[in-house]
Each structure stands twice: as C-alpha cells, then as structure tokens.
Amino acid sequence: MKLQSKVLGEMKGVKPIPMLTAYTCPVARGLEQAGIPVILVGDTVGMVEMGFDSTREVTIEHMEYHVGAVRRGAPNTHIIGDLPYLTDSEPEIALVSAKRLLAAGADSIKLEGPKLEVISHLVKSGIDVVGHTGLTPQTAKNFSKVGRTDADAKRIQQEAVDIQSAGTFMLVIEHVPYDLAEKITGALKIPTIGIGAGPHCDGQVLVINDALGMGDYWPPFSKQYAHVSDSILEVANTFSQEVESLEFPDNIIRLSNAGEK
Ligand code: KIV
C-alpha cells in the first residue's frame, strides 16, 4: 500500500524510516517487494548511473525518464522525485518542473537548500515537498562533511527550522556531525532522513548503487550490502571464456531446443 506524505510524517518517533534511491524499473521492483516504504529518485543518478562528475549535469528530462521507470517497477510505493540543478531556481520555474516529475509518476518532490519561497509556493500549489540540508551536492564545492564549525552548525540548524516552516513534510540531512543531526531531529516536528548524519535521525537513506556495491567509489559513511561490481566482472569474464571455448551456448541444449520446434 502506498504511504502518503501525511503517514510518512506520522512515523516520526514511532518507527525508523528506511529509504533507498532507485533509478530503474527492476531495482524499484525489488525495493517494493522488500517493503521499502519510500523510494527517492535522486539526481545522484547523474553520478552513479550516467558517469558525470557532479549532479549538475542532470536535466528534468533525465529525471522524468528515471521517475517513470521507477514508477513502473514500484506502482505501490511512495516515490520522491528530485528537482535537478537550476530547475527550482524560482517559484514558477520550480512549479513547472515539479509538475513534470509528478506527471512522470512521483508522489512528492525534493529540492536542495533553503529555497523558502520556492518551497512555500509548491506547498501552496498542493505539492508535497521534501527538504534537503547539510551537504547539498548541487552547489557544494566538494563532498566533505559540513557543519563542523559552530557558525556553520548554527546556519544548518536554522535552515532546517526554516525549511520545515516553509511547509516540507520531511527533511534529508546529508553529511553533518552526528550531534548536529540529533539536535535538528529533536527540534523538528517532521521526520529527518539522514545520510552520513549518524544514528539519531528518524530514518536513513542510502544511494542504491552504494548499498549494492556497484561502482568504483563509495562514500565512507555508506555500507555495501553486496558486491555487484564484482559479480558483473565475474559474469563478463566467465561468459567471454565460455564463448571463446564454445562452451556457451551448450551444444546439447541447443540441439534439444531445435528438436522441440
Ligand atoms: O540525489 C540523491 O540521491 C540524494 C540522496 C543522496 C539523499 O539527494
């Protein structure tokens, strides 16, 4: 059963929220089967699937394509669509972009940073919005932890409060000191979803490729539950050897299939 934003909001303090990203139909299908309550189609797709160096290369058309694929794989799961770089620069531009992701299959949208006017315009227009503070990769100079100085921690804490006041129903907190995420989580009414933000958030999100061990770099705060890149290499090597040695396709299977026709 698909959880609406209100129900996700009510999970704060009741049940930790597991969130994973997905970009493709078969992965989304697996996440839905596992009962993951909320899937984020993040603009990380640009880095982990498309080979770009930053998320800034991702367009609204890319996101529509991936949101559509994930929706077809997970028809009964809440899907958050990420607004890519510059598609949320002003309230009206953001509204057009958000409507495109909703039309592609998203239930709610996420945007980075304290764009308070944009958030309240979307919320007033009836769109459920997820905020994102701490490290915000679309505008960050690098991917280091933020909020380490008192001043930066205060700025992020205030941002979190303002983003909530603008009407978001959930907040992603990325790569900040654990005690800062704990303070923010305690101060907000909406659930916080941490990534590299420690154990005190109301939920946790991982980029699916990091969780699968698919790629050649994984952030230190992520966990690899499998090693899919190793499996790809093994499959490709074995296939190649079997084709070269004429072991595949198997002669006997080929002949018996031909006989059946
Ligand atoms: O784009 C994304 O996948 C994200 C997560 C890292 C939270 O924003």
Short mmCIF file of C-alpha atoms and ligand atoms in Angstrom, two decimals:
data_model
loop_
_atom_site.label_atom_id
_atom_site.label_comp_id
_atom_site.label_asym_id
_atom_site.label_seq_id
_atom_site.Cartn_x
_atom_site.Cartn_y
_atom_site.Cartn_z
CA MET A 1 0.00 0.00 0.00
CA LYS A 2 1.39 3.38 -0.98
CA LEU A 3 2.12 5.63 2.03
CA GLN A 4 1.05 9.25 1.65
CA SER A 5 3.25 12.05 2.94
CA LYS A 6 1.00 12.53 6.00
CA VAL A 7 1.53 8.90 7.05
CA LEU A 8 5.28 9.16 6.46
CA GLY A 9 5.25 12.29 8.64
CA GLU A 10 3.43 10.43 11.39
CA MET A 11 6.18 7.79 11.50
CA LYS A 12 8.46 10.26 13.32
CA GLY A 13 9.30 8.89 16.75
CA VAL A 14 7.22 5.75 16.04
CA LYS A 15 9.16 3.73 13.51
CA PRO A 16 12.50 4.39 11.76
CA ILE A 17 12.04 5.08 8.05
CA PRO A 18 14.23 3.15 5.56
CA MET A 19 14.63 4.98 2.24
CA LEU A 20 16.69 3.91 -0.77
CA THR A 21 17.30 5.59 -4.08
CA ALA A 22 16.34 3.85 -7.31
CA TYR A 23 16.69 4.82 -10.94
CA THR A 24 15.48 1.78 -12.86
CA CYS A 25 12.42 -0.45 -13.08
CA PRO A 26 13.93 -3.78 -11.90
CA VAL A 27 15.64 -2.22 -8.90
CA ALA A 28 12.43 -0.39 -7.96
CA ARG A 29 10.56 -3.69 -8.26
CA GLY A 30 12.94 -5.28 -5.74
CA LEU A 31 12.61 -2.39 -3.31
CA GLU A 32 8.82 -2.56 -3.46
CA GLN A 33 8.89 -6.33 -2.92
CA ALA A 34 11.07 -5.77 0.15
CA GLY A 35 8.54 -3.29 1.53
CA ILE A 36 10.78 -0.21 1.42
CA PRO A 37 8.20 2.49 2.20
CA VAL A 38 9.72 5.34 0.23
CA ILE A 39 11.99 5.47 -2.81
CA LEU A 40 13.98 8.53 -3.81
CA VAL A 41 14.72 9.00 -7.49
CA GLY A 42 17.71 11.20 -6.73
CA ASP A 43 19.76 13.31 -9.08
CA THR A 44 22.66 11.13 -7.90
CA VAL A 45 21.60 9.19 -11.00
CA GLY A 46 23.90 11.57 -12.89
CA MET A 47 26.95 10.37 -10.99
CA VAL A 48 26.24 6.72 -10.20
CA GLU A 49 24.47 5.71 -13.42
CA MET A 50 25.36 8.30 -16.07
CA GLY A 51 29.06 8.79 -15.31
CA PHE A 52 29.02 12.55 -14.73
CA ASP A 53 31.35 14.14 -12.16
CA SER A 54 28.56 16.07 -10.49
CA THR A 55 24.78 16.10 -10.24
CA ARG A 56 24.68 19.44 -12.03
CA GLU A 57 24.58 17.76 -15.45
CA VAL A 58 21.21 16.14 -14.73
CA THR A 59 18.22 17.60 -16.57
CA ILE A 60 14.50 17.49 -15.93
CA GLU A 61 14.15 15.16 -18.95
CA HIS A 62 16.61 12.71 -17.36
CA MET A 63 14.61 12.81 -14.15
CA GLU A 64 11.28 12.27 -15.94
CA TYR A 65 12.74 9.21 -17.65
CA HIS A 66 14.01 7.70 -14.39
CA VAL A 67 10.92 8.59 -12.33
CA GLY A 68 8.79 6.88 -14.99
CA ALA A 69 10.95 3.74 -14.91
CA VAL A 70 10.85 3.57 -11.10
CA ARG A 71 7.09 4.11 -11.04
CA ARG A 72 6.58 1.20 -13.45
CA GLY A 73 8.65 -1.01 -11.12
CA ALA A 74 7.07 0.21 -7.89
CA PRO A 75 3.43 1.13 -8.55
CA ASN A 76 2.51 0.96 -4.86
CA THR A 77 5.41 2.78 -3.21
CA HIS A 78 5.77 6.47 -2.34
CA ILE A 79 8.24 7.95 -4.82
CA ILE A 80 10.10 11.21 -4.27
CA GLY A 81 11.41 12.88 -7.43
CA ASP A 82 14.47 15.11 -7.07
CA LEU A 83 14.39 18.51 -8.78
CA PRO A 84 17.67 18.83 -10.69
CA TYR A 85 20.05 21.79 -10.61
CA LEU A 86 18.51 25.14 -11.65
CA THR A 87 15.05 23.67 -12.27
CA ASP A 88 13.96 25.12 -8.92
CA SER A 89 15.67 28.50 -9.14
CA GLU A 90 12.41 30.45 -8.90
CA PRO A 91 8.93 29.60 -7.60
CA GLU A 92 7.20 29.45 -11.00
CA ILE A 93 10.05 27.55 -12.69
CA ALA A 94 10.05 25.08 -9.80
CA LEU A 95 6.29 24.60 -10.08
CA VAL A 96 6.55 23.70 -13.76
CA SER A 97 9.45 21.31 -13.03
CA ALA A 98 7.67 19.70 -10.06
CA LYS A 99 4.52 19.15 -12.13
CA ARG A 100 6.61 17.36 -14.76
CA LEU A 101 8.00 14.93 -12.17
CA LEU A 102 4.55 14.35 -10.69
CA ALA A 103 3.19 13.66 -14.19
CA ALA A 104 6.06 11.17 -14.70
CA GLY A 105 4.98 9.28 -11.57
CA ALA A 106 6.39 10.97 -8.45
CA ASP A 107 4.22 11.44 -5.34
CA SER A 108 6.33 14.24 -3.93
CA ILE A 109 9.42 16.19 -4.83
CA LYS A 110 12.70 17.04 -3.09
CA LEU A 111 14.82 20.11 -3.50
CA GLU A 112 18.14 21.20 -2.03
CA GLY A 113 18.78 24.11 0.29
CA PRO A 114 16.78 26.87 1.96
CA LYS A 115 14.74 27.98 -1.05
CA LEU A 116 11.93 29.07 1.21
CA GLU A 117 9.83 30.98 -1.31
CA VAL A 118 10.04 28.10 -3.75
CA ILE A 119 9.03 25.57 -1.11
CA SER A 120 6.04 27.57 0.11
CA HIS A 121 4.89 28.23 -3.47
CA LEU A 122 4.96 24.49 -4.23
CA VAL A 123 3.22 23.59 -0.98
CA LYS A 124 0.52 26.24 -1.57
CA SER A 125 0.05 24.74 -5.03
CA GLY A 126 -0.74 21.38 -3.39
CA ILE A 127 2.63 19.67 -3.89
CA ASP A 128 4.24 17.60 -1.13
CA VAL A 129 7.83 18.73 -0.67
CA VAL A 130 10.89 17.14 0.98
CA GLY A 131 13.73 19.47 2.04
CA HIS A 132 17.46 18.75 1.94
CA THR A 133 20.09 20.42 4.13
CA GLY A 134 23.65 19.83 5.31
CA LEU A 135 25.76 18.90 2.32
CA THR A 136 23.84 19.98 -0.77
CA PRO A 137 25.76 18.47 -3.71
CA GLN A 138 24.26 20.67 -6.45
CA THR A 139 26.06 23.72 -5.03
CA ALA A 140 28.81 22.22 -2.82
CA LYS A 141 32.47 22.82 -3.79
CA ASN A 142 33.35 19.31 -2.62
CA PHE A 143 31.71 16.39 -0.82
CA SER A 144 33.29 16.92 2.62
CA LYS A 145 31.28 16.94 5.82
CA VAL A 146 29.66 20.30 6.61
CA GLY A 147 28.53 21.90 9.88
CA ARG A 148 31.82 21.33 11.70
CA THR A 149 32.23 24.90 12.98
CA ASP A 150 29.79 26.48 15.42
CA ALA A 151 28.76 29.07 12.85
CA ASP A 152 28.11 26.52 10.12
CA ALA A 153 26.23 24.23 12.52
CA LYS A 154 24.02 27.15 13.56
CA ARG A 155 23.38 28.05 9.93
CA ILE A 156 22.31 24.50 9.08
CA GLN A 157 20.13 24.22 12.19
CA GLN A 158 18.36 27.47 11.31
CA GLU A 159 17.99 26.32 7.70
CA ALA A 160 16.31 23.12 8.90
CA VAL A 161 13.81 25.07 11.01
CA ASP A 162 13.07 27.47 8.14
CA ILE A 163 12.65 24.64 5.63
CA GLN A 164 10.15 22.99 7.97
CA SER A 165 8.27 26.29 8.45
CA ALA A 166 8.01 26.69 4.68
CA GLY A 167 5.86 23.54 4.63
CA THR A 168 8.01 20.48 3.90
CA PHE A 169 6.84 17.13 5.28
CA MET A 170 10.28 15.54 5.58
CA LEU A 171 13.92 16.64 5.61
CA VAL A 172 17.03 14.92 4.28
CA ILE A 173 20.16 15.79 6.29
CA GLU A 174 23.38 14.94 4.47
CA HIS A 175 26.92 14.50 5.84
CA VAL A 176 26.92 16.54 9.04
CA PRO A 177 28.26 15.76 12.54
CA TYR A 178 26.04 13.26 14.35
CA ASP A 179 25.28 15.61 17.25
CA LEU A 180 24.06 18.30 14.85
CA ALA A 181 21.68 15.85 13.13
CA GLU A 182 20.49 14.76 16.58
CA LYS A 183 19.77 18.38 17.60
CA ILE A 184 17.89 19.07 14.38
CA THR A 185 15.89 15.84 14.68
CA GLY A 186 14.92 16.76 18.25
CA ALA A 187 13.91 20.28 17.25
CA LEU A 188 11.73 19.44 14.24
CA LYS A 189 8.20 18.04 14.03
CA ILE A 190 8.83 16.49 10.61
CA PRO A 191 10.92 13.33 10.17
CA THR A 192 14.60 13.71 9.33
CA ILE A 193 16.23 11.21 6.99
CA GLY A 194 19.99 11.03 7.41
CA ILE A 195 22.76 10.14 5.01
CA GLY A 196 26.17 10.30 6.65
CA ALA A 197 24.45 12.04 9.55
CA GLY A 198 24.57 9.36 12.23
CA PRO A 199 22.06 7.18 14.05
CA HIS A 200 19.78 9.81 15.59
CA CYS A 201 17.71 10.73 12.52
CA ASP A 202 14.16 9.45 12.08
CA GLY A 203 15.21 7.43 9.04
CA GLN A 204 18.18 6.62 6.85
CA VAL A 205 18.71 6.86 3.10
CA LEU A 206 21.39 5.19 1.01
CA VAL A 207 22.17 5.53 -2.65
CA ILE A 208 21.22 2.11 -4.02
CA ASN A 209 24.45 1.69 -6.02
CA ASP A 210 26.44 2.22 -2.81
CA ALA A 211 24.30 -0.32 -0.95
CA LEU A 212 24.69 -2.82 -3.81
CA GLY A 213 28.44 -2.27 -4.08
CA MET A 214 28.01 -1.23 -7.69
CA GLY A 215 30.59 1.32 -8.85
CA ASP A 216 34.20 2.11 -8.09
CA TYR A 217 33.83 4.58 -5.22
CA TRP A 218 31.58 4.50 -2.19
CA PRO A 219 31.34 7.26 0.40
CA PRO A 220 32.88 6.24 3.74
CA PHE A 221 29.54 6.64 5.52
CA SER A 222 27.79 4.21 3.17
CA LYS A 223 27.54 0.45 3.60
CA GLN A 224 27.95 -2.23 0.91
CA TYR A 225 25.41 -5.00 1.48
CA ALA A 226 26.55 -6.77 -1.69
CA HIS A 227 29.37 -6.52 -4.23
CA VAL A 228 27.53 -6.31 -7.53
CA SER A 229 30.52 -4.84 -9.40
CA ASP A 230 32.47 -8.00 -8.57
CA SER A 231 29.57 -10.12 -9.88
CA ILE A 232 29.46 -8.13 -13.14
CA LEU A 233 33.17 -8.70 -13.67
CA GLU A 234 32.85 -12.40 -12.88
CA VAL A 235 29.86 -12.87 -15.21
CA ALA A 236 31.54 -11.00 -18.07
CA ASN A 237 34.80 -12.95 -17.66
CA THR A 238 33.05 -16.32 -17.48
CA PHE A 239 30.77 -15.53 -20.44
CA SER A 240 33.71 -14.40 -22.53
CA GLN A 241 35.70 -17.56 -21.72
CA GLU A 242 32.72 -19.81 -22.46
CA VAL A 243 32.04 -18.17 -25.83
CA GLU A 244 35.68 -18.47 -26.79
CA SER A 245 35.84 -22.13 -25.71
CA LEU A 246 32.49 -22.90 -27.40
CA GLU A 247 31.11 -23.98 -24.02
CA PHE A 248 28.23 -21.47 -24.48
CA PRO A 249 25.71 -21.94 -25.90
CA ASP A 250 25.71 -25.52 -24.77
CA ASN A 251 25.54 -27.87 -27.80
CA ILE A 252 23.21 -30.37 -26.17
CA ILE A 253 20.69 -27.71 -25.03
CA ARG A 254 20.84 -26.07 -28.44
CA LEU A 255 20.12 -29.33 -30.26
CA SER A 256 17.29 -30.37 -27.94
CA ASN A 257 15.65 -26.90 -28.24
CA ALA A 258 15.91 -27.14 -32.03
CA GLY A 259 14.31 -30.60 -31.90
CA GLU A 260 11.31 -29.24 -30.00
CA LYS A 261 10.42 -26.80 -32.76
O1 KIV B 1 20.16 12.63 -5.10
C1 KIV B 1 20.18 11.84 -4.16
O2 KIV B 1 20.26 10.61 -4.32
C2 KIV B 1 20.10 12.39 -2.81
C3 KIV B 1 20.48 11.48 -1.69
C4 KIV B 1 21.95 11.40 -1.57
C5 KIV B 1 19.85 11.91 -0.42
O3 KIV B 1 19.79 13.52 -2.65
#
